[in-house]
Each structure stands twice: as structure tokens, then as C-alpha cells.
Amino acid sequence: MTYLKRKADLFLSEWKADTDRKPLMIKGARQVGKTETIRRFGESNYSSFIEINFYEEPKYKAIIRDGYGAAEIIKNISLIDPSKRFIENETLIFFDEIQDFPEIATSLKFFAQDGRFDVICSGSLLGIHYKRIESNSVGYKTNYEMNSLDFEEFLWALHYSEEQIGSIFYHMLDLKPFSQLELDTFNRCFLEFSILGGMPAVVRDYIDKGTFEGSLDTQRQLLLDYEDDVRKYAEGLDQSKIINVFRHIPVQLAKDNKKFQISKVAKGARSKDYIGCIDWLNDAGIINICYCMSFPELPLKGNYDSSKYKIYMRDTGLLVAMLDEESQDDLRVNKNLGVYKGALYENIVGDALVKEGYQLYYYKREDSTLEQDFFVRTKRSLVPIEVKANNNRAKSLITLIKSEKYSDVQYGIKLCNANIGFNNSIYTFPYFCTIMLKKYLAEQDW
């Protein structure tokens, strides 16, 4: 099976090189590649790699019967399977699917104190199980969140070189338009990525076959798996309400007003009846929440209304798989984004920003048409980002930049189906440039 290079590979190498490393907790939604990445790292970098999957092998839940100490757990693992070899300073123990056995997180403190063996834990970390894992291991682990592939990782999978991908950043930095060949190539790849998303199983099939054949079936199965996870792990919450919220995401994103409204989920639905449902989906790594800012000014954190938000899918390919059949056919055959074009590109830009480490914020002034899709920041400035389905005039961006009311805004960024440009303090970039946005903004003196 072809291995897909991931950014987590570099993180794992840096973690191992740290002499003061703590046990590592890798969290993320199901099927984003956690197990495959950790397994490859362990087998390539340790004399002994010990993998224990608590879902597939529940017998290993007995390893804590004599306590949570490293020595006791190692002894009990060896009793269950004497072929497992524990070599000091050369062994990686991988506890997988720990949402089925959150108690093992208590042992991380003792493995950290023992220091003879490296430990990585992973799982979907769903709902209350994640909270138990956090409380059992606080202060004795390093956290890392893994998502589905981003566009840069997708380009790696298509065998584009670091130099070719890096050229996107230098075009942005120099405000140098792409050649027509460059623009056509990266736009085509980005559209493919918009349709497929970044789930490794979907991407790998596409790489192997060179077509979209089978991708929809794989995506739909993943969506069914997510709903099964709700039924299995959403303890203390109304599972049907979580699933209703989940299924209404594409419906509400297709509206002109993309603000998520609980009242539209079910007849007579009220926000207080759905407390915890959206947080559960967010904690599970299935959705991204974009909060409405109270006013477009710094700081970003704390400057928002928690009752007003948009919900995006964490993986745009899964959003595509939730659309009606006609829209899916348009996307896969005609590559015509139609009515969902704005929603899909907003979703993929939001997903890209989250994968770059940003939290999502938007702004909509209640008494006017002023609405801005996203906001990020530089050292001194608030930077509005507009995602356009075409290359129309960005009225809200112009208002935010020129009005004295918004003193923290000096420049804006427009992402659309166009080449690189700069006019009226607005930087225009093609959609695919989002992967370099954080790196680009770090170079700006705004």
C-alpha cells in the first residue's frame, strides 16, 4: 500500500529528537491516517515497536490490574503476549483506539517518570471519553492534533516537489502572477482536492486509479461511520440531535445566510435543547465552528458572540458526499460547482485555516450588507479574508479597509478564481494559495 507523506512525519521525528520528550497523544477524527503514520514511524525508528489496539484486542484492558506503573503494565503485556520485546531506550509502545479504554491515560504519568520507553497514544477521542483521557493525563503528555490531508500534502501525493510547491509562496511574496500553465495546473489540482477532500483512503484510491471512481462510496461509508460513532460514544447527550445537526450542515451552508440556525434543524428546535451537541461534533474532529465577531477589531479571542456561528465540515470531500445526487454529478463529471460553489470554497478555506492553526471568525453587521467570511491577524493588524465564487468587486473588504471605524484593518485578502494582484490595499490570490497564507502573513510588516 502506497504511503502518503504527512506533516505529522516531521513532527514525530522532532518529538523523538527531544531528549525531554513526554508521552505523545495524537488525536483526530477517525480515518485521518493516525494509525498508519504512527506505525510507519515506529517500525522505521525503533528496534521494537509494540502496538496495542484496545478496540480490536480488548484483552489488553487487563494490563492495569496490578496498577498503572510502567513496570506493572510491561509485565502484564508480556504475560498476554510473551513475544513482545521491551528494549530499554529502543522501544515504542503504541496504545491505539484509547477512546475504548481511557483509563490507560493514567499510566502516562508513570511512563513519563520511568523514562525507559517511548509511548504514543491515539484514538478518535470522542466526547466524554476524551475528557476522561485529558483529566487522567494532564501535565504528563504532549498533544498533537492530526487532520485529513491538506492541499500541500495532496500535492505531495501527486508527486509535486517541495520546490514546485514552494514556488507558490514566492509568487505571493513577490506579487508575481503565475504563468497560465502554473495557474491551470494548480487550479486543476485544487478542484480535484475540493471534490475528494483529504481522507487518506479517498486520496489513495484516486492516486492509484486516476479517476473519481469509488471515491463517493468511500466517503459515504466514512459518514456512516461518523454516525455510528455518535451512537456508540455520545454518552449523556441526545444522539439523534447530534445526528440531526450533522446532517443539516450542507443544507445551511447552501443558504445565502450561512449562519447555523438550530431552529432549522427540527420543528420547534431551540438552542438550549441542543447544548453540547455541536461541541461534541467539534471535539470529535468532524466539524469546524466559525464564530461571529462582536466587532472587527483586535483581539480576536474573546471578541465574538458564542451564540452566532457557522458550521463547516472538517473535510470538504465529506461535505461534497453529503450533497444531493445532482450536485455530486456536476462536481465529478462536469466540474461545475453550481449553487454550492460559495459554500464549498468557504468550507475548504476554513478547513485550510484550521489546519494552519487558526481559529475561525467571521463578521456580519446586523443592520447592513457588510459581511466578511474570515479574519486572521498579523503582529499589529486584523486581516479580513473574502472567499469569492468569482472575481467580483469585494465591497465588504473595501468598506473595512477605508472606513475609519475599523482602525485595526489596513489590508485585506481576496481568494478567488483569478491570478495574483494588488489593488486598493487588497491582495488577490487564487484559492490554492491558502496553504501558504500563514507563512506569507508572517513575512508582512502590517
Tab-separated table of C-alpha atoms in Angstrom:
chain	number	residue	atom	x	y	z
A	1	MET	CA	0.000	0.000	0.000
A	2	THR	CA	1.378	3.395	-1.010
A	3	TYR	CA	2.298	5.524	1.992
A	4	LEU	CA	1.097	9.121	1.871
A	5	LYS	CA	3.683	11.545	3.231
A	6	ARG	CA	2.261	13.619	6.095
A	7	LYS	CA	3.304	16.697	8.043
A	8	ALA	CA	2.976	14.567	11.153
A	9	ASP	CA	6.064	12.646	9.960
A	10	LEU	CA	8.261	15.675	10.654
A	11	PHE	CA	6.578	16.328	13.995
A	12	LEU	CA	7.227	12.740	15.099
A	13	SER	CA	10.890	12.983	14.109
A	14	GLU	CA	11.270	16.216	16.091
A	15	TRP	CA	9.484	14.650	19.068
A	16	LYS	CA	11.891	11.688	19.102
A	17	ALA	CA	14.891	14.029	18.850
A	18	ASP	CA	13.779	15.883	22.006
A	19	THR	CA	15.668	14.383	24.959
A	20	ASP	CA	12.975	15.659	27.348
A	21	ARG	CA	10.087	14.179	25.369
A	22	LYS	CA	6.928	13.163	27.191
A	23	PRO	CA	4.441	10.506	26.095
A	24	LEU	CA	2.633	11.732	22.983
A	25	MET	CA	-1.130	11.948	22.495
A	26	ILE	CA	-2.204	12.126	18.836
A	27	LYS	CA	-5.875	12.929	18.487
A	28	GLY	CA	-8.083	13.388	15.471
A	29	ALA	CA	-11.190	12.175	13.679
A	30	ARG	CA	-11.425	8.597	12.512
A	31	GLN	CA	-9.601	7.526	9.350
A	32	VAL	CA	-7.388	10.624	9.003
A	33	GLY	CA	-4.244	8.458	8.955
A	34	LYS	CA	-3.161	8.436	12.614
A	35	THR	CA	-2.508	4.699	12.952
A	36	GLU	CA	-0.738	4.346	9.612
A	37	THR	CA	1.556	7.313	10.304
A	38	ILE	CA	2.463	6.187	13.827
A	39	ARG	CA	3.024	2.585	12.733
A	40	ARG	CA	5.382	3.608	9.946
A	41	PHE	CA	7.284	5.900	12.307
A	42	GLY	CA	7.591	3.189	14.968
A	43	GLU	CA	8.714	0.465	12.610
A	44	SER	CA	11.291	2.766	10.984
A	45	ASN	CA	12.807	4.311	14.121
A	46	TYR	CA	12.784	1.698	16.902
A	47	SER	CA	14.278	-1.746	17.415
A	48	SER	CA	10.994	-2.815	18.993
A	49	PHE	CA	7.561	-1.460	18.071
A	50	ILE	CA	4.681	-2.667	20.228
A	51	GLU	CA	1.171	-1.869	19.020
A	52	ILE	CA	-1.866	-2.473	21.204
A	53	ASN	CA	-5.345	-1.750	19.839
A	54	PHE	CA	-7.914	-1.652	22.642
A	55	TYR	CA	-10.843	-1.930	20.229
A	56	GLU	CA	-9.565	-4.959	18.321
A	57	GLU	CA	-7.868	-6.611	21.315
A	58	PRO	CA	-9.939	-5.839	24.450
A	59	LYS	CA	-7.951	-8.473	26.381
A	60	TYR	CA	-5.247	-5.831	26.860
A	61	LYS	CA	-7.546	-3.824	29.098
A	62	ALA	CA	-6.346	-6.202	31.836
A	63	ILE	CA	-2.835	-4.713	31.803
A	64	ILE	CA	-3.696	-2.197	34.565
A	65	ARG	CA	-4.945	-4.802	37.061
A	66	ASP	CA	-1.760	-4.514	39.109
A	67	GLY	CA	-1.601	-0.719	38.871
A	68	TYR	CA	-0.604	1.986	36.435
A	69	GLY	CA	3.166	1.819	36.864
A	70	ALA	CA	5.307	1.252	33.778
A	71	ALA	CA	6.879	-1.918	35.203
A	72	GLU	CA	3.497	-3.445	36.098
A	73	ILE	CA	1.987	-2.682	32.686
A	74	ILE	CA	5.007	-4.039	30.805
A	75	LYS	CA	4.908	-7.219	32.908
A	76	ASN	CA	1.220	-7.742	32.130
A	77	ILE	CA	1.639	-7.079	28.406
A	78	SER	CA	4.368	-9.708	28.370
A	79	LEU	CA	2.102	-12.172	30.173
A	80	ILE	CA	-0.574	-11.734	27.498
A	81	ASP	CA	1.947	-11.902	24.646
A	82	PRO	CA	5.443	-13.103	25.630
A	83	SER	CA	6.761	-12.456	22.101
A	84	LYS	CA	6.671	-8.681	22.652
A	85	ARG	CA	10.169	-7.387	23.363
A	86	PHE	CA	10.812	-4.406	25.637
A	87	ILE	CA	14.287	-2.995	24.934
A	88	GLU	CA	15.160	-0.004	27.093
A	89	ASN	CA	15.544	3.241	25.117
A	90	GLU	CA	14.789	1.396	21.850
A	91	THR	CA	11.085	0.597	22.238
A	92	LEU	CA	7.971	2.487	21.191
A	93	ILE	CA	4.702	1.403	22.810
A	94	PHE	CA	1.673	2.436	20.763
A	95	PHE	CA	-1.698	2.397	22.532
A	96	ASP	CA	-4.331	2.758	19.790
A	97	GLU	CA	-8.109	3.352	19.950
A	98	ILE	CA	-7.810	4.595	23.520
A	99	GLN	CA	-11.320	6.032	23.400
A	100	ASP	CA	-12.313	2.418	24.160
A	101	PHE	CA	-10.035	2.362	27.212
A	102	PRO	CA	-9.447	5.913	28.515
A	103	GLU	CA	-8.118	4.520	31.810
A	104	ILE	CA	-4.767	3.807	30.137
A	105	ALA	CA	-4.105	7.567	30.048
A	106	THR	CA	-3.425	7.445	33.798
A	107	SER	CA	-0.314	5.375	33.059
A	108	LEU	CA	1.295	8.185	31.030
A	109	LYS	CA	2.422	9.910	34.227
A	110	PHE	CA	4.293	6.794	35.272
A	111	PHE	CA	5.795	6.131	31.834
A	112	ALA	CA	6.999	9.754	31.812
A	113	GLN	CA	8.628	9.300	35.218
A	114	ASP	CA	10.091	5.897	34.301
A	115	GLY	CA	11.696	7.206	31.084
A	116	ARG	CA	12.840	3.872	29.630
A	117	PHE	CA	10.214	3.531	26.920
A	118	ASP	CA	8.586	5.919	24.481
A	119	VAL	CA	4.782	5.929	24.414
A	120	ILE	CA	2.311	7.222	21.837
A	121	CYS	CA	-1.437	7.093	22.365
A	122	SER	CA	-4.009	7.662	19.679
A	123	GLY	CA	-7.705	7.427	19.012
A	124	SER	CA	-10.730	9.352	17.910
A	125	LEU	CA	-11.053	10.768	21.437
A	126	LEU	CA	-14.795	11.188	21.287
A	127	GLY	CA	-16.986	13.056	23.731
A	128	ILE	CA	-16.771	12.220	27.399
A	129	HIS	CA	-14.021	9.689	26.727
A	130	TYR	CA	-11.734	12.490	25.572
A	131	LYS	CA	-12.488	14.499	28.727
A	132	ARG	CA	-11.603	11.477	30.874
A	133	ILE	CA	-8.362	10.998	28.958
A	134	GLU	CA	-7.435	14.652	29.451
A	135	SER	CA	-8.129	14.590	33.193
A	136	ASN	CA	-6.193	11.349	33.632
A	137	SER	CA	-3.026	12.560	31.906
A	138	VAL	CA	-2.806	16.316	32.394
A	139	GLY	CA	0.781	17.576	32.630
A	140	TYR	CA	2.432	14.341	31.557
A	141	LYS	CA	1.940	14.288	27.796
A	142	THR	CA	2.436	16.253	24.611
A	143	ASN	CA	-0.642	16.782	22.431
A	144	TYR	CA	-0.769	16.747	18.642
A	145	GLU	CA	-3.894	17.011	16.508
A	146	MET	CA	-3.904	15.241	13.164
A	147	ASN	CA	-6.363	16.124	10.416
A	148	SER	CA	-7.078	14.768	6.979
A	149	LEU	CA	-4.602	15.798	4.282
A	150	ASP	CA	-4.323	19.485	3.478
A	151	PHE	CA	-3.725	20.723	-0.057
A	152	GLU	CA	0.054	20.718	0.340
A	153	GLU	CA	0.005	17.064	1.429
A	154	PHE	CA	-2.308	16.335	-1.512
A	155	LEU	CA	0.275	17.866	-3.861
A	156	TRP	CA	2.908	15.637	-2.253
A	157	ALA	CA	0.696	12.656	-3.024
A	158	LEU	CA	0.561	13.815	-6.661
A	159	HIS	CA	4.393	13.804	-6.618
A	160	TYR	CA	4.920	17.557	-6.877
A	161	SER	CA	8.273	18.548	-5.414
A	162	GLU	CA	8.948	20.835	-2.463
A	163	GLU	CA	10.447	23.322	-4.920
A	164	GLN	CA	7.340	23.350	-7.115
A	165	ILE	CA	5.020	23.753	-4.135
A	166	GLY	CA	7.305	26.342	-2.556
A	167	SER	CA	7.090	28.444	-5.708
A	168	ILE	CA	3.507	29.336	-4.671
A	169	PHE	CA	4.881	31.192	-1.639
A	170	TYR	CA	7.468	33.108	-3.659
A	171	HIS	CA	4.874	34.161	-6.217
A	172	MET	CA	2.803	35.559	-3.326
A	173	LEU	CA	5.767	37.243	-1.679
A	174	ASP	CA	6.854	38.947	-4.912
A	175	LEU	CA	3.269	39.587	-6.091
A	176	LYS	CA	4.329	37.863	-9.306
A	177	PRO	CA	1.405	36.455	-11.329
A	178	PHE	CA	1.501	32.756	-12.158
A	179	SER	CA	2.074	31.694	-15.736
A	180	GLN	CA	-1.022	30.304	-17.434
A	181	LEU	CA	0.393	26.767	-17.172
A	182	GLU	CA	1.103	27.175	-13.456
A	183	LEU	CA	-2.342	28.648	-12.842
A	184	ASP	CA	-4.147	25.941	-14.816
A	185	THR	CA	-2.171	23.169	-13.121
A	186	PHE	CA	-2.649	24.297	-9.517
A	187	ASN	CA	-6.301	25.227	-10.141
A	188	ARG	CA	-6.973	21.759	-11.551
A	189	CYS	CA	-5.292	20.101	-8.583
A	190	PHE	CA	-7.220	22.318	-6.185
A	191	LEU	CA	-10.549	21.447	-7.790
A	192	GLU	CA	-9.694	17.746	-7.546
A	193	PHE	CA	-8.848	18.268	-3.888
A	194	SER	CA	-12.104	20.169	-3.322
A	195	ILE	CA	-14.052	17.184	-4.644
A	196	LEU	CA	-12.014	14.447	-2.948
A	197	GLY	CA	-11.143	16.075	0.348
A	198	GLY	CA	-8.170	14.772	2.291
A	199	MET	CA	-9.245	11.449	3.792
A	200	PRO	CA	-6.289	9.124	3.055
A	201	ALA	CA	-8.430	6.226	1.788
A	202	VAL	CA	-10.113	8.512	-0.752
A	203	VAL	CA	-6.872	10.176	-1.868
A	204	ARG	CA	-5.015	6.871	-2.173
A	205	ASP	CA	-7.738	5.386	-4.392
A	206	TYR	CA	-7.644	8.458	-6.595
A	207	ILE	CA	-3.859	8.298	-6.912
A	208	ASP	CA	-3.975	4.581	-7.779
A	209	LYS	CA	-6.889	4.759	-10.250
A	210	GLY	CA	-6.512	8.265	-11.651
A	211	THR	CA	-10.300	8.738	-11.536
A	212	PHE	CA	-13.022	9.584	-9.018
A	213	GLU	CA	-14.368	6.024	-9.296
A	214	GLY	CA	-15.260	4.656	-5.865
A	215	SER	CA	-14.491	7.883	-4.000
A	216	LEU	CA	-18.138	8.668	-3.263
A	217	ASP	CA	-18.742	5.175	-1.861
A	218	THR	CA	-15.731	5.535	0.442
A	219	GLN	CA	-16.824	8.993	1.583
A	220	ARG	CA	-20.366	7.823	2.281
A	221	GLN	CA	-19.082	4.925	4.352
A	222	LEU	CA	-17.000	7.347	6.404
A	223	LEU	CA	-20.112	9.459	7.009
A	224	LEU	CA	-21.984	6.361	8.188
A	225	ASP	CA	-19.048	5.524	10.456
A	226	TYR	CA	-19.251	9.004	11.984
A	227	GLU	CA	-22.923	8.493	12.753
A	228	ASP	CA	-22.125	5.096	14.275
A	229	ASP	CA	-19.547	6.818	16.488
A	230	VAL	CA	-22.245	9.199	17.719
A	231	ARG	CA	-24.423	6.243	18.714
A	232	LYS	CA	-21.512	4.488	20.404
A	233	TYR	CA	-19.709	7.299	22.214
A	234	ALA	CA	-22.114	10.217	22.752
A	235	GLU	CA	-22.898	9.438	26.368
A	236	GLY	CA	-25.207	11.758	28.270
A	237	LEU	CA	-26.430	13.532	25.117
A	238	ASP	CA	-29.355	13.029	22.776
A	239	GLN	CA	-27.683	11.138	19.944
A	240	SER	CA	-30.479	11.828	17.450
A	241	LYS	CA	-29.994	15.565	17.955
A	242	ILE	CA	-26.267	15.312	17.236
A	243	ILE	CA	-27.003	13.389	14.031
A	244	ASN	CA	-29.659	15.960	13.038
A	245	VAL	CA	-27.130	18.789	13.426
A	246	PHE	CA	-24.578	16.793	11.433
A	247	ARG	CA	-26.982	16.120	8.556
A	248	HIS	CA	-28.103	19.761	8.329
A	249	ILE	CA	-24.625	21.230	7.763
A	250	PRO	CA	-24.747	21.199	3.918
A	251	VAL	CA	-28.346	22.468	3.898
A	252	GLN	CA	-27.492	25.517	5.969
A	253	LEU	CA	-24.221	26.236	4.163
A	254	ALA	CA	-26.133	26.418	0.878
A	255	LYS	CA	-28.190	29.380	2.149
A	256	ASP	CA	-27.210	32.987	1.483
A	257	ASN	CA	-27.114	33.464	5.232
A	258	LYS	CA	-24.812	30.632	6.234
A	259	LYS	CA	-25.227	31.203	9.966
A	260	PHE	CA	-26.188	27.892	11.542
A	261	GLN	CA	-29.704	28.043	12.960
A	262	ILE	CA	-30.847	25.363	15.391
A	263	SER	CA	-34.453	26.336	14.626
A	264	LYS	CA	-33.954	24.951	11.104
A	265	VAL	CA	-32.706	21.556	12.318
A	266	ALA	CA	-36.099	20.319	13.538
A	267	LYS	CA	-39.571	21.737	14.044
A	268	GLY	CA	-39.689	23.650	17.307
A	269	ALA	CA	-35.971	23.122	17.975
A	270	ARG	CA	-34.397	25.509	20.497
A	271	SER	CA	-30.738	26.184	21.180
A	272	LYS	CA	-30.973	25.169	24.847
A	273	ASP	CA	-32.160	21.708	23.770
A	274	TYR	CA	-29.024	21.218	21.681
A	275	ILE	CA	-26.407	22.270	24.233
A	276	GLY	CA	-23.383	20.023	23.899
A	277	CYS	CA	-24.332	18.568	20.501
A	278	ILE	CA	-22.231	20.949	18.422
A	279	ASP	CA	-19.346	20.826	20.911
A	280	TRP	CA	-19.385	17.024	20.650
A	281	LEU	CA	-19.002	17.133	16.857
A	282	ASN	CA	-16.240	19.724	17.199
A	283	ASP	CA	-14.366	17.746	19.855
A	284	ALA	CA	-14.622	14.652	17.653
A	285	GLY	CA	-12.788	16.476	14.849
A	286	ILE	CA	-15.766	16.276	12.480
A	287	ILE	CA	-16.666	19.981	12.152
A	288	ASN	CA	-15.127	23.444	12.354
A	289	ILE	CA	-17.007	26.213	14.152
A	290	CYS	CA	-16.671	29.790	12.856
A	291	TYR	CA	-17.868	32.377	15.405
A	292	CYS	CA	-19.308	35.790	14.594
A	293	MET	CA	-17.147	38.647	15.858
A	294	SER	CA	-18.818	41.280	18.001
A	295	PHE	CA	-16.877	43.942	16.104
A	296	PRO	CA	-13.977	43.750	13.606
A	297	GLU	CA	-11.143	44.727	15.919
A	298	LEU	CA	-8.313	43.134	17.862
A	299	PRO	CA	-8.010	40.960	19.852
A	300	LEU	CA	-9.712	38.096	18.096
A	301	LYS	CA	-10.072	35.810	21.093
A	302	GLY	CA	-12.953	36.788	23.322
A	303	ASN	CA	-14.266	39.276	20.770
A	304	TYR	CA	-17.122	37.132	19.455
A	305	ASP	CA	-20.716	36.134	20.103
A	306	SER	CA	-20.806	32.440	21.033
A	307	SER	CA	-24.497	32.228	20.063
A	308	LYS	CA	-23.805	33.159	16.423
A	309	TYR	CA	-21.714	30.807	14.331
A	310	LYS	CA	-21.323	28.935	11.073
A	311	ILE	CA	-20.530	25.239	10.938
A	312	TYR	CA	-18.182	23.849	8.294
A	313	MET	CA	-17.187	20.243	7.730
A	314	ARG	CA	-13.625	19.459	8.783
A	315	ASP	CA	-13.121	17.672	5.448
A	316	THR	CA	-14.608	19.253	2.320
A	317	GLY	CA	-14.755	15.942	0.457
A	318	LEU	CA	-17.168	14.644	3.084
A	319	LEU	CA	-19.273	17.785	2.632
A	320	VAL	CA	-19.431	17.015	-1.106
A	321	ALA	CA	-20.557	13.474	-0.297
A	322	MET	CA	-23.455	14.909	1.762
A	323	LEU	CA	-24.846	16.945	-1.146
A	324	ASP	CA	-27.744	15.898	-3.357
A	325	GLU	CA	-27.013	13.493	-6.206
A	326	GLU	CA	-27.272	16.133	-8.942
A	327	SER	CA	-24.662	18.360	-7.303
A	328	GLN	CA	-22.312	15.396	-6.872
A	329	ASP	CA	-22.698	14.506	-10.549
A	330	ASP	CA	-21.978	18.104	-11.556
A	331	LEU	CA	-18.866	18.159	-9.435
A	332	ARG	CA	-17.467	14.844	-10.563
A	333	VAL	CA	-18.421	14.868	-14.232
A	334	ASN	CA	-18.852	18.466	-15.336
A	335	LYS	CA	-16.793	20.054	-12.570
A	336	ASN	CA	-19.464	22.730	-12.243
A	337	LEU	CA	-19.817	23.851	-8.637
A	338	GLY	CA	-23.226	25.448	-9.208
A	339	VAL	CA	-25.276	26.594	-6.229
A	340	TYR	CA	-22.813	25.154	-3.730
A	341	LYS	CA	-19.745	26.898	-5.151
A	342	GLY	CA	-19.512	29.610	-2.498
A	343	ALA	CA	-20.186	27.190	0.345
A	344	LEU	CA	-17.616	24.661	-0.861
A	345	TYR	CA	-14.832	27.185	-1.276
A	346	GLU	CA	-15.633	28.797	2.069
A	347	ASN	CA	-15.527	25.338	3.634
A	348	ILE	CA	-12.190	24.437	2.096
A	349	VAL	CA	-10.605	27.791	3.011
A	350	GLY	CA	-11.932	27.458	6.570
A	351	ASP	CA	-10.551	23.925	6.764
A	352	ALA	CA	-7.176	25.108	5.442
A	353	LEU	CA	-7.024	27.911	8.034
A	354	VAL	CA	-7.781	25.468	10.869
A	355	LYS	CA	-5.089	23.092	9.617
A	356	GLU	CA	-2.681	26.047	9.679
A	357	GLY	CA	-3.528	26.588	13.354
A	358	TYR	CA	-6.050	29.425	13.067
A	359	GLN	CA	-9.372	29.660	14.867
A	360	LEU	CA	-12.260	30.733	12.646
A	361	TYR	CA	-14.079	34.063	12.937
A	362	TYR	CA	-16.420	35.952	10.626
A	363	TYR	CA	-18.380	39.191	10.860
A	364	LYS	CA	-21.875	40.194	9.795
A	365	ARG	CA	-23.285	43.581	10.724
A	366	GLU	CA	-26.949	43.125	11.512
A	367	ASP	CA	-28.075	46.467	10.064
A	368	SER	CA	-26.308	46.252	6.685
A	369	THR	CA	-24.898	44.069	3.949
A	370	LEU	CA	-21.402	44.230	5.462
A	371	GLU	CA	-20.280	40.636	5.872
A	372	GLN	CA	-16.795	39.159	5.929
A	373	ASP	CA	-16.026	35.442	5.579
A	374	PHE	CA	-12.925	35.083	7.787
A	375	PHE	CA	-10.461	37.070	9.874
A	376	VAL	CA	-6.856	36.333	10.826
A	377	ARG	CA	-4.200	38.645	12.201
A	378	THR	CA	-0.593	39.732	11.800
A	379	LYS	CA	1.517	41.206	14.599
A	380	ARG	CA	-0.359	44.508	14.521
A	381	SER	CA	-3.306	44.210	12.170
A	382	LEU	CA	-6.602	42.467	11.706
A	383	VAL	CA	-6.755	40.887	8.248
A	384	PRO	CA	-10.173	40.210	6.673
A	385	ILE	CA	-10.357	37.378	4.131
A	386	GLU	CA	-13.044	37.197	1.477
A	387	VAL	CA	-13.723	33.996	-0.446
A	388	LYS	CA	-15.343	34.816	-3.774
A	389	ALA	CA	-17.023	32.330	-6.103
A	390	ASN	CA	-15.950	34.663	-8.909
A	391	ASN	CA	-13.706	37.735	-9.209
A	392	ASN	CA	-16.363	40.321	-8.415
A	393	ARG	CA	-15.676	43.532	-6.517
A	394	ALA	CA	-15.137	42.874	-2.800
A	395	LYS	CA	-17.435	45.546	-1.330
A	396	SER	CA	-17.124	44.497	2.313
A	397	LEU	CA	-13.333	44.371	2.109
A	398	ILE	CA	-13.220	47.883	0.684
A	399	THR	CA	-15.524	49.184	3.422
A	400	LEU	CA	-13.465	47.573	6.202
A	401	ILE	CA	-10.206	48.988	4.828
A	402	LYS	CA	-11.368	52.512	4.013
A	403	SER	CA	-13.699	53.256	6.925
A	404	GLU	CA	-12.157	54.953	9.954
A	405	LYS	CA	-14.409	52.842	12.189
A	406	TYR	CA	-12.225	49.783	11.575
A	407	SER	CA	-8.816	51.111	12.575
A	408	ASP	CA	-7.233	47.656	13.057
A	409	VAL	CA	-7.793	46.812	9.367
A	410	GLN	CA	-5.161	48.091	6.920
A	411	TYR	CA	-5.217	45.458	4.195
A	412	GLY	CA	-7.469	42.665	3.023
A	413	ILE	CA	-7.105	39.372	1.170
A	414	LYS	CA	-9.418	38.142	-1.572
A	415	LEU	CA	-9.309	34.466	-2.554
A	416	CYS	CA	-10.962	33.753	-5.889
A	417	ASN	CA	-10.615	32.230	-9.337
A	418	ALA	CA	-8.054	34.775	-10.509
A	419	ASN	CA	-4.327	35.394	-10.704
A	420	ILE	CA	-2.215	37.291	-8.174
A	421	GLY	CA	-2.900	41.006	-7.934
A	422	PHE	CA	-2.895	44.043	-5.639
A	423	ASN	CA	-5.260	46.991	-5.778
A	424	ASN	CA	-6.894	49.336	-3.237
A	425	SER	CA	-4.985	47.660	-0.382
A	426	ILE	CA	-6.494	44.276	-1.331
A	427	TYR	CA	-4.242	41.340	-2.141
A	428	THR	CA	-5.857	38.931	-4.611
A	429	PHE	CA	-4.716	35.309	-4.643
A	430	PRO	CA	-6.007	32.116	-6.270
A	431	TYR	CA	-7.757	29.757	-3.828
A	432	PHE	CA	-4.833	27.325	-3.736
A	433	CYS	CA	-2.587	29.994	-2.172
A	434	THR	CA	-4.388	29.434	1.143
A	435	ILE	CA	-1.806	26.754	2.014
A	436	MET	CA	0.883	29.455	2.173
A	437	LEU	CA	-1.211	32.165	3.829
A	438	LYS	CA	0.173	31.866	7.357
A	439	LYS	CA	3.748	31.777	6.090
A	440	TYR	CA	3.025	34.758	3.837
A	441	LEU	CA	1.446	36.863	6.606
A	442	ALA	CA	4.405	36.149	8.891
A	443	GLU	CA	6.573	37.993	6.372
A	444	GLN	CA	4.386	41.106	6.224
A	445	ASP	CA	5.078	44.246	8.215
A	446	TRP	CA	1.477	45.264	8.769
